[in-house]
Amino acid sequence: MEALKMSGMSITLPFVNSSIPAGFPTPALDYQEEEIDLSRLLQPNPASTFVISVKGDSMVDANIPDGCMAIVDRSIRPSTGDIIVAALNGEYTVKRLVKAGRSWVLHPENQFYKPIVITEDTDFQVWGVVTAVIVDMRK
């Protein structure tokens, strides 16, 4: 797993403060520009946030494609339904954490993969909760 530590610098970009529909075109919007601080948006807890590069297609139906960057926050207590980064039997994985009865299950978001049931014999540790995903749309 490739992990990058986000630095304390602030990154701001122009932000058009209007929503743009992804469906049918609408008349031209009033152009209102302000700045948005990406570091505050993506890293609300700087001391516990890191970035990983995701490899594989087990989470494509959760809009986490191969090659994207996932923002992970270790300070968030994981709960059922969260997408997490976990260490599982010595390997890292990104999956949806689900409580099923008395067991925890790691669910892929791709029908071609099977869920992983966490048992007492499983070496399992949550590394953090995925809070955002950055996708290069040109790939």
CSV table of N, CA and C in Angstrom, one decimal:
chain,number,residue,atom,x,y,z
A,1,MET,N,0.9,-1.2,0.0
A,1,MET,CA,0.0,0.0,0.0
A,1,MET,C,0.9,1.2,0.0
A,2,GLU,N,0.7,2.1,-0.9
A,2,GLU,CA,1.4,3.3,-1.0
A,2,GLU,C,0.7,4.4,-0.2
A,3,ALA,N,1.3,5.0,0.7
A,3,ALA,CA,0.7,6.0,1.5
A,3,ALA,C,1.5,7.3,1.5
A,4,LEU,N,0.8,8.4,1.4
A,4,LEU,CA,1.4,9.7,1.4
A,4,LEU,C,0.9,10.5,2.5
A,5,LYS,N,1.8,11.2,3.2
A,5,LYS,CA,1.3,12.1,4.3
A,5,LYS,C,1.0,13.5,3.7
A,6,MET,N,-0.1,14.0,4.1
A,6,MET,CA,-0.5,15.3,3.6
A,6,MET,C,0.2,16.4,4.4
A,7,SER,N,0.9,17.3,3.8
A,7,SER,CA,1.6,18.4,4.5
A,7,SER,C,0.6,19.4,5.1
A,8,GLY,N,1.1,20.3,5.9
A,8,GLY,CA,0.3,21.3,6.5
A,8,GLY,C,0.0,22.5,5.7
A,9,MET,N,0.5,22.5,4.4
A,9,MET,CA,0.3,23.7,3.6
A,9,MET,C,-1.2,23.7,3.1
A,10,SER,N,-1.6,24.9,2.8
A,10,SER,CA,-3.0,25.2,2.4
A,10,SER,C,-3.0,25.3,0.9
A,11,ILE,N,-3.9,24.6,0.3
A,11,ILE,CA,-4.1,24.6,-1.2
A,11,ILE,C,-5.5,25.2,-1.5
A,12,THR,N,-5.6,26.3,-2.2
A,12,THR,CA,-6.8,26.9,-2.5
A,12,THR,C,-7.0,26.9,-4.0
A,13,LEU,N,-8.2,26.7,-4.4
A,13,LEU,CA,-8.6,26.8,-5.8
A,13,LEU,C,-9.8,27.7,-6.0
A,14,PRO,N,-10.0,28.3,-7.1
A,14,PRO,CA,-11.3,29.0,-7.4
A,14,PRO,C,-12.5,28.1,-7.3
A,15,PHE,N,-13.5,28.5,-6.7
A,15,PHE,CA,-14.7,27.7,-6.5
A,15,PHE,C,-15.9,28.5,-7.1
A,16,VAL,N,-16.6,28.0,-8.1
A,16,VAL,CA,-17.8,28.6,-8.6
A,16,VAL,C,-18.9,28.2,-7.7
A,17,ASN,N,-19.5,29.1,-7.0
A,17,ASN,CA,-20.5,28.9,-6.0
A,17,ASN,C,-21.9,28.7,-6.6
A,18,SER,N,-22.0,27.8,-7.5
A,18,SER,CA,-23.3,27.4,-8.2
A,18,SER,C,-23.2,25.9,-8.5
A,19,SER,N,-24.4,25.3,-8.4
A,19,SER,CA,-24.4,23.9,-8.8
A,19,SER,C,-24.7,23.8,-10.3
A,20,ILE,N,-24.0,22.8,-10.9
A,20,ILE,CA,-24.2,22.6,-12.3
A,20,ILE,C,-24.8,21.2,-12.5
A,21,PRO,N,-25.9,21.2,-13.2
A,21,PRO,CA,-26.6,19.8,-13.4
A,21,PRO,C,-25.8,18.9,-14.3
A,22,ALA,N,-25.8,17.6,-14.0
A,22,ALA,CA,-25.1,16.7,-14.8
A,22,ALA,C,-26.1,16.1,-15.9
A,23,GLY,N,-27.4,16.5,-15.8
A,23,GLY,CA,-28.4,16.1,-16.8
A,23,GLY,C,-28.5,17.0,-18.0
A,24,PHE,N,-29.7,17.6,-18.1
A,24,PHE,CA,-29.9,18.5,-19.2
A,24,PHE,C,-29.3,19.9,-19.0
A,25,PRO,N,-28.8,20.5,-20.0
A,25,PRO,CA,-28.2,21.9,-19.8
A,25,PRO,C,-29.2,22.9,-19.3
A,26,THR,N,-28.8,23.9,-18.6
A,26,THR,CA,-29.6,24.9,-18.1
A,26,THR,C,-29.1,26.2,-18.6
A,27,PRO,N,-29.9,27.3,-18.5
A,27,PRO,CA,-29.4,28.6,-18.9
A,27,PRO,C,-28.1,29.0,-18.2
A,28,ALA,N,-27.3,29.8,-18.7
A,28,ALA,CA,-26.0,30.2,-18.1
A,28,ALA,C,-26.2,30.7,-16.7
A,29,LEU,N,-25.3,30.2,-15.9
A,29,LEU,CA,-25.3,30.6,-14.5
A,29,LEU,C,-24.6,31.9,-14.2
A,30,ASP,N,-25.0,32.6,-13.2
A,30,ASP,CA,-24.2,33.7,-12.7
A,30,ASP,C,-22.9,33.2,-12.2
A,31,TYR,N,-21.8,33.8,-12.7
A,31,TYR,CA,-20.5,33.4,-12.3
A,31,TYR,C,-20.1,34.0,-11.0
A,32,GLN,N,-20.2,33.3,-9.9
A,32,GLN,CA,-19.8,33.7,-8.6
A,32,GLN,C,-18.6,32.9,-8.2
A,33,GLU,N,-17.4,33.6,-8.0
A,33,GLU,CA,-16.2,32.9,-7.7
A,33,GLU,C,-15.8,33.2,-6.3
A,34,GLU,N,-15.4,32.2,-5.5
A,34,GLU,CA,-14.8,32.4,-4.2
A,34,GLU,C,-13.6,31.4,-4.2
A,35,GLU,N,-13.0,31.3,-3.1
A,35,GLU,CA,-11.9,30.3,-3.0
A,35,GLU,C,-12.3,29.2,-2.0
A,36,ILE,N,-11.9,28.0,-2.3
A,36,ILE,CA,-12.1,26.8,-1.5
A,36,ILE,C,-10.8,26.3,-1.0
A,37,ASP,N,-10.6,26.0,0.2
A,37,ASP,CA,-9.4,25.5,0.8
A,37,ASP,C,-9.5,24.0,0.7
A,38,LEU,N,-8.8,23.3,-0.2
A,38,LEU,CA,-8.8,21.9,-0.3
A,38,LEU,C,-8.2,21.2,0.9
A,39,SER,N,-7.3,21.8,1.5
A,39,SER,CA,-6.7,21.1,2.7
A,39,SER,C,-7.7,21.0,3.9
A,40,ARG,N,-8.5,22.0,4.0
A,40,ARG,CA,-9.6,22.0,5.1
A,40,ARG,C,-10.7,21.0,4.7
A,41,LEU,N,-11.0,21.0,3.4
A,41,LEU,CA,-12.1,20.1,2.9
A,41,LEU,C,-11.6,18.6,3.0
A,42,LEU,N,-10.4,18.3,2.6
A,42,LEU,CA,-10.0,16.9,2.5
A,42,LEU,C,-9.3,16.5,3.8
A,43,GLN,N,-8.9,17.4,4.6
A,43,GLN,CA,-8.0,17.0,5.8
A,43,GLN,C,-8.5,17.8,7.0
A,44,PRO,N,-9.7,17.5,7.5
A,44,PRO,CA,-10.2,18.2,8.7
A,44,PRO,C,-9.4,17.8,9.9
A,45,ASN,N,-8.8,16.7,10.0
A,45,ASN,CA,-7.9,16.2,11.1
A,45,ASN,C,-6.5,15.9,10.6
A,46,PRO,N,-5.7,17.0,10.4
A,46,PRO,CA,-4.4,16.8,9.8
A,46,PRO,C,-3.5,15.8,10.4
A,47,ALA,N,-3.5,15.7,11.7
A,47,ALA,CA,-2.5,14.8,12.4
A,47,ALA,C,-2.9,13.3,12.1
A,48,SER,N,-4.1,13.1,11.7
A,48,SER,CA,-4.5,11.7,11.5
A,48,SER,C,-5.0,11.3,10.1
A,49,THR,N,-4.7,12.2,9.2
A,49,THR,CA,-5.1,11.9,7.8
A,49,THR,C,-4.0,11.6,6.9
A,50,PHE,N,-4.2,10.6,6.0
A,50,PHE,CA,-3.2,10.2,5.0
A,50,PHE,C,-3.9,9.9,3.7
A,51,VAL,N,-3.1,9.7,2.7
A,51,VAL,CA,-3.6,9.4,1.3
A,51,VAL,C,-3.0,8.1,0.9
A,52,ILE,N,-3.8,7.2,0.3
A,52,ILE,CA,-3.3,6.0,-0.3
A,52,ILE,C,-3.7,5.9,-1.8
A,53,SER,N,-3.0,5.2,-2.5
A,53,SER,CA,-3.3,4.9,-3.9
A,53,SER,C,-4.0,3.5,-3.9
A,54,VAL,N,-5.2,3.5,-4.5
A,54,VAL,CA,-6.0,2.3,-4.5
A,54,VAL,C,-5.6,1.4,-5.7
A,55,LYS,N,-5.4,0.2,-5.5
A,55,LYS,CA,-5.1,-0.7,-6.7
A,55,LYS,C,-6.2,-1.8,-6.7
A,56,GLY,N,-6.7,-2.1,-7.9
A,56,GLY,CA,-7.7,-3.1,-8.0
A,56,GLY,C,-9.1,-2.6,-8.2
A,57,ASP,N,-10.1,-3.5,-8.5
A,57,ASP,CA,-11.4,-3.1,-8.9
A,57,ASP,C,-12.5,-3.6,-8.0
A,58,SER,N,-12.1,-4.0,-6.8
A,58,SER,CA,-13.1,-4.6,-5.9
A,58,SER,C,-14.1,-3.5,-5.3
A,59,MET,N,-13.8,-2.3,-5.5
A,59,MET,CA,-14.6,-1.2,-4.9
A,59,MET,C,-15.2,-0.3,-6.0
A,60,VAL,N,-15.2,-0.7,-7.2
A,60,VAL,CA,-15.7,0.2,-8.3
A,60,VAL,C,-17.1,0.6,-8.2
A,61,ASP,N,-18.0,-0.2,-7.7
A,61,ASP,CA,-19.4,0.2,-7.5
A,61,ASP,C,-19.6,1.2,-6.4
A,62,ALA,N,-18.6,1.5,-5.6
A,62,ALA,CA,-18.6,2.5,-4.6
A,62,ALA,C,-17.9,3.8,-5.1
A,63,ASN,N,-17.6,3.8,-6.4
A,63,ASN,CA,-16.9,4.9,-7.1
A,63,ASN,C,-15.5,5.1,-6.6
A,64,ILE,N,-14.9,3.9,-6.3
A,64,ILE,CA,-13.5,3.9,-6.0
A,64,ILE,C,-12.7,3.0,-7.0
A,65,PRO,N,-12.3,3.6,-8.1
A,65,PRO,CA,-11.7,2.8,-9.2
A,65,PRO,C,-10.2,2.6,-8.9
A,66,ASP,N,-9.7,1.6,-9.7
A,66,ASP,CA,-8.3,1.3,-9.7
A,66,ASP,C,-7.5,2.6,-10.0
A,67,GLY,N,-6.5,2.9,-9.3
A,67,GLY,CA,-5.6,4.0,-9.5
A,67,GLY,C,-6.0,5.3,-8.9
A,68,CYS,N,-7.2,5.4,-8.2
A,68,CYS,CA,-7.6,6.6,-7.6
A,68,CYS,C,-6.8,6.8,-6.3
A,69,MET,N,-6.9,8.0,-5.7
A,69,MET,CA,-6.3,8.3,-4.4
A,69,MET,C,-7.4,8.4,-3.4
A,70,ALA,N,-7.3,7.7,-2.2
A,70,ALA,CA,-8.3,7.7,-1.2
A,70,ALA,C,-7.7,8.5,0.0
A,71,ILE,N,-8.5,9.4,0.5
A,71,ILE,CA,-8.2,10.2,1.7
A,71,ILE,C,-8.7,9.3,2.9
A,72,VAL,N,-7.8,9.1,3.9
A,72,VAL,CA,-8.2,8.2,5.0
A,72,VAL,C,-7.9,8.9,6.3
A,73,ASP,N,-8.9,8.9,7.2
A,73,ASP,CA,-8.8,9.5,8.5
A,73,ASP,C,-8.8,8.5,9.6
A,74,ARG,N,-7.6,8.4,10.3
A,74,ARG,CA,-7.5,7.4,11.4
A,74,ARG,C,-8.2,7.8,12.7
A,75,SER,N,-8.7,9.1,12.8
A,75,SER,CA,-9.3,9.6,14.0
A,75,SER,C,-10.8,9.2,14.1
A,76,ILE,N,-11.4,8.8,13.0
A,76,ILE,CA,-12.8,8.5,12.9
A,76,ILE,C,-13.0,7.0,13.4
A,77,ARG,N,-13.9,6.9,14.3
A,77,ARG,CA,-14.2,5.5,14.8
A,77,ARG,C,-15.1,4.9,13.7
A,78,PRO,N,-14.6,3.7,13.2
A,78,PRO,CA,-15.4,3.1,12.1
A,78,PRO,C,-16.7,2.5,12.6
A,79,SER,N,-17.7,2.6,11.8
A,79,SER,CA,-19.0,2.0,12.1
A,79,SER,C,-19.6,1.3,10.9
A,80,THR,N,-20.6,0.5,11.1
A,80,THR,CA,-21.1,-0.2,9.9
A,80,THR,C,-21.5,0.7,8.8
A,81,GLY,N,-21.1,0.3,7.6
A,81,GLY,CA,-21.4,1.1,6.4
A,81,GLY,C,-20.3,1.9,5.9
A,82,ASP,N,-19.3,2.2,6.8
A,82,ASP,CA,-18.1,3.0,6.4
A,82,ASP,C,-17.2,2.2,5.5
A,83,ILE,N,-16.5,2.9,4.6
A,83,ILE,CA,-15.5,2.3,3.8
A,83,ILE,C,-14.2,2.5,4.5
A,84,ILE,N,-13.5,1.4,4.7
A,84,ILE,CA,-12.3,1.5,5.6
A,84,ILE,C,-11.0,1.0,4.8
A,85,VAL,N,-9.9,1.3,5.4
A,85,VAL,CA,-8.6,0.7,5.0
A,85,VAL,C,-8.3,-0.2,6.2
A,86,ALA,N,-8.1,-1.5,5.9
A,86,ALA,CA,-7.8,-2.5,6.9
A,86,ALA,C,-6.6,-3.3,6.6
A,87,ALA,N,-5.9,-3.7,7.7
A,87,ALA,CA,-4.8,-4.7,7.5
A,87,ALA,C,-5.5,-6.1,7.8
A,88,LEU,N,-5.4,-7.0,6.9
A,88,LEU,CA,-6.1,-8.2,7.0
A,88,LEU,C,-5.1,-9.4,6.7
A,89,ASN,N,-4.8,-10.1,7.7
A,89,ASN,CA,-3.8,-11.2,7.6
A,89,ASN,C,-2.5,-10.7,6.9
A,90,GLY,N,-2.0,-9.6,7.3
A,90,GLY,CA,-0.8,-9.1,6.8
A,90,GLY,C,-0.8,-8.3,5.5
A,91,GLU,N,-2.0,-8.2,4.9
A,91,GLU,CA,-2.2,-7.5,3.7
A,91,GLU,C,-3.2,-6.3,3.9
A,92,TYR,N,-3.1,-5.3,3.0
A,92,TYR,CA,-4.0,-4.1,3.2
A,92,TYR,C,-5.1,-4.3,2.2
A,93,THR,N,-6.3,-3.8,2.6
A,93,THR,CA,-7.5,-3.8,1.7
A,93,THR,C,-8.4,-2.6,2.0
A,94,VAL,N,-9.1,-2.2,1.0
A,94,VAL,CA,-10.2,-1.2,1.1
A,94,VAL,C,-11.5,-1.9,0.9
A,95,LYS,N,-12.4,-1.9,1.9
A,95,LYS,CA,-13.7,-2.5,1.8
A,95,LYS,C,-14.7,-1.8,2.6
A,96,ARG,N,-16.0,-2.1,2.4
A,96,ARG,CA,-17.1,-1.6,3.3
A,96,ARG,C,-17.2,-2.4,4.5
A,97,LEU,N,-17.2,-1.8,5.7
A,97,LEU,CA,-17.3,-2.6,6.9
A,97,LEU,C,-18.8,-2.7,7.3
A,98,VAL,N,-19.3,-3.9,7.5
A,98,VAL,CA,-20.7,-4.2,7.8
A,98,VAL,C,-20.8,-5.1,9.0
A,99,LYS,N,-21.7,-4.8,9.9
A,99,LYS,CA,-22.0,-5.7,11.0
A,99,LYS,C,-23.1,-6.6,10.6
A,100,ALA,N,-22.9,-7.9,10.7
A,100,ALA,CA,-23.8,-8.9,10.3
A,100,ALA,C,-24.0,-9.9,11.5
A,101,GLY,N,-25.1,-9.7,12.2
A,101,GLY,CA,-25.3,-10.5,13.5
A,101,GLY,C,-24.2,-10.1,14.5
A,102,ARG,N,-23.4,-11.1,14.9
A,102,ARG,CA,-22.3,-10.9,15.8
A,102,ARG,C,-21.0,-10.7,15.1
A,103,SER,N,-21.0,-10.9,13.8
A,103,SER,CA,-19.7,-10.8,13.0
A,103,SER,C,-19.6,-9.5,12.3
A,104,TRP,N,-18.4,-9.1,12.0
A,104,TRP,CA,-18.0,-8.0,11.1
A,104,TRP,C,-17.7,-8.6,9.8
A,105,VAL,N,-18.1,-8.0,8.7
A,105,VAL,CA,-17.8,-8.5,7.4
A,105,VAL,C,-17.3,-7.3,6.5
A,106,LEU,N,-16.3,-7.7,5.7
A,106,LEU,CA,-15.7,-6.7,4.8
A,106,LEU,C,-16.3,-7.0,3.4
A,107,HIS,N,-17.1,-6.0,3.0
A,107,HIS,CA,-17.9,-6.2,1.7
A,107,HIS,C,-17.2,-5.5,0.6
A,108,PRO,N,-16.9,-6.2,-0.5
A,108,PRO,CA,-16.4,-5.5,-1.7
A,108,PRO,C,-17.6,-4.8,-2.4
A,109,GLU,N,-17.4,-3.9,-3.2
A,109,GLU,CA,-18.4,-3.2,-4.0
A,109,GLU,C,-18.2,-3.5,-5.4
A,110,ASN,N,-18.3,-4.8,-5.7
A,110,ASN,CA,-18.1,-5.4,-7.0
A,110,ASN,C,-18.7,-6.8,-6.9
A,111,GLN,N,-19.7,-7.1,-7.7
A,111,GLN,CA,-20.4,-8.4,-7.6
A,111,GLN,C,-19.5,-9.6,-7.9
A,112,PHE,N,-18.3,-9.4,-8.5
A,112,PHE,CA,-17.4,-10.5,-8.8
A,112,PHE,C,-16.5,-10.9,-7.6
A,113,TYR,N,-16.6,-10.2,-6.5
A,113,TYR,CA,-15.8,-10.5,-5.3
A,113,TYR,C,-16.7,-10.9,-4.2
A,114,LYS,N,-16.2,-11.8,-3.3
A,114,LYS,CA,-17.0,-12.3,-2.2
A,114,LYS,C,-16.6,-11.5,-0.9
A,115,PRO,N,-17.7,-11.4,0.0
A,115,PRO,CA,-17.4,-10.7,1.3
A,115,PRO,C,-16.4,-11.5,2.1
A,116,ILE,N,-15.8,-10.9,3.0
A,116,ILE,CA,-14.8,-11.5,3.9
A,116,ILE,C,-15.3,-11.4,5.3
A,117,VAL,N,-15.6,-12.5,5.9
A,117,VAL,CA,-16.1,-12.6,7.3
A,117,VAL,C,-14.9,-12.5,8.3
A,118,ILE,N,-14.9,-11.6,9.2
A,118,ILE,CA,-13.9,-11.5,10.2
A,118,ILE,C,-14.2,-12.5,11.3
A,119,THR,N,-13.3,-13.4,11.6
A,119,THR,CA,-13.4,-14.4,12.6
A,119,THR,C,-12.4,-14.1,13.7
A,120,GLU,N,-12.5,-14.9,14.8
A,120,GLU,CA,-11.5,-14.8,15.9
A,120,GLU,C,-10.1,-15.1,15.4
A,121,ASP,N,-10.0,-15.9,14.4
A,121,ASP,CA,-8.7,-16.3,13.9
A,121,ASP,C,-8.1,-15.3,12.9
A,122,THR,N,-8.9,-14.3,12.5
A,122,THR,CA,-8.4,-13.4,11.5
A,122,THR,C,-7.6,-12.3,12.2
A,123,ASP,N,-6.4,-12.1,11.6
A,123,ASP,CA,-5.5,-11.0,12.0
A,123,ASP,C,-6.1,-9.7,11.3
A,124,PHE,N,-6.8,-8.9,12.0
A,124,PHE,CA,-7.5,-7.8,11.5
A,124,PHE,C,-7.3,-6.5,12.3
A,125,GLN,N,-7.1,-5.4,11.5
A,125,GLN,CA,-7.0,-4.1,12.2
A,125,GLN,C,-7.5,-3.0,11.2
A,126,VAL,N,-8.3,-2.1,11.7
A,126,VAL,CA,-8.7,-1.0,10.9
A,126,VAL,C,-7.7,0.1,11.0
A,127,TRP,N,-7.2,0.6,9.8
A,127,TRP,CA,-6.3,1.6,9.7
A,127,TRP,C,-6.9,3.0,9.6
A,128,GLY,N,-8.1,3.1,9.1
A,128,GLY,CA,-8.8,4.3,9.1
A,128,GLY,C,-10.0,4.3,8.2
A,129,VAL,N,-10.8,5.4,8.2
A,129,VAL,CA,-12.0,5.5,7.4
A,129,VAL,C,-11.8,6.3,6.2
A,130,VAL,N,-12.2,5.8,5.0
A,130,VAL,CA,-12.1,6.6,3.8
A,130,VAL,C,-13.1,7.7,3.8
A,131,THR,N,-12.6,9.0,3.7
A,131,THR,CA,-13.5,10.1,3.7
A,131,THR,C,-13.7,10.8,2.4
A,132,ALA,N,-12.8,10.5,1.4
A,132,ALA,CA,-12.9,11.1,0.1
A,132,ALA,C,-12.1,10.3,-0.9
A,133,VAL,N,-12.4,10.5,-2.1
A,133,VAL,CA,-11.7,9.8,-3.2
A,133,VAL,C,-11.3,10.9,-4.3
A,134,ILE,N,-10.1,10.8,-4.8
A,134,ILE,CA,-9.7,11.7,-5.9
A,134,ILE,C,-9.5,10.8,-7.1
A,135,VAL,N,-10.2,11.1,-8.2
A,135,VAL,CA,-10.1,10.3,-9.4
A,135,VAL,C,-9.6,11.2,-10.5
A,136,ASP,N,-8.6,10.7,-11.2
A,136,ASP,CA,-8.1,11.4,-12.5
A,136,ASP,C,-9.0,10.9,-13.6
A,137,MET,N,-9.9,11.8,-14.0
A,137,MET,CA,-10.9,11.5,-15.0
A,137,MET,C,-10.3,11.3,-16.4
A,138,ARG,N,-9.1,11.6,-16.6
A,138,ARG,CA,-8.4,11.4,-17.9
A,138,ARG,C,-7.9,10.0,-18.1
A,139,LYS,N,-7.9,9.2,-17.1
A,139,LYS,CA,-7.4,7.8,-17.2
A,139,LYS,C,-8.5,6.9,-17.6
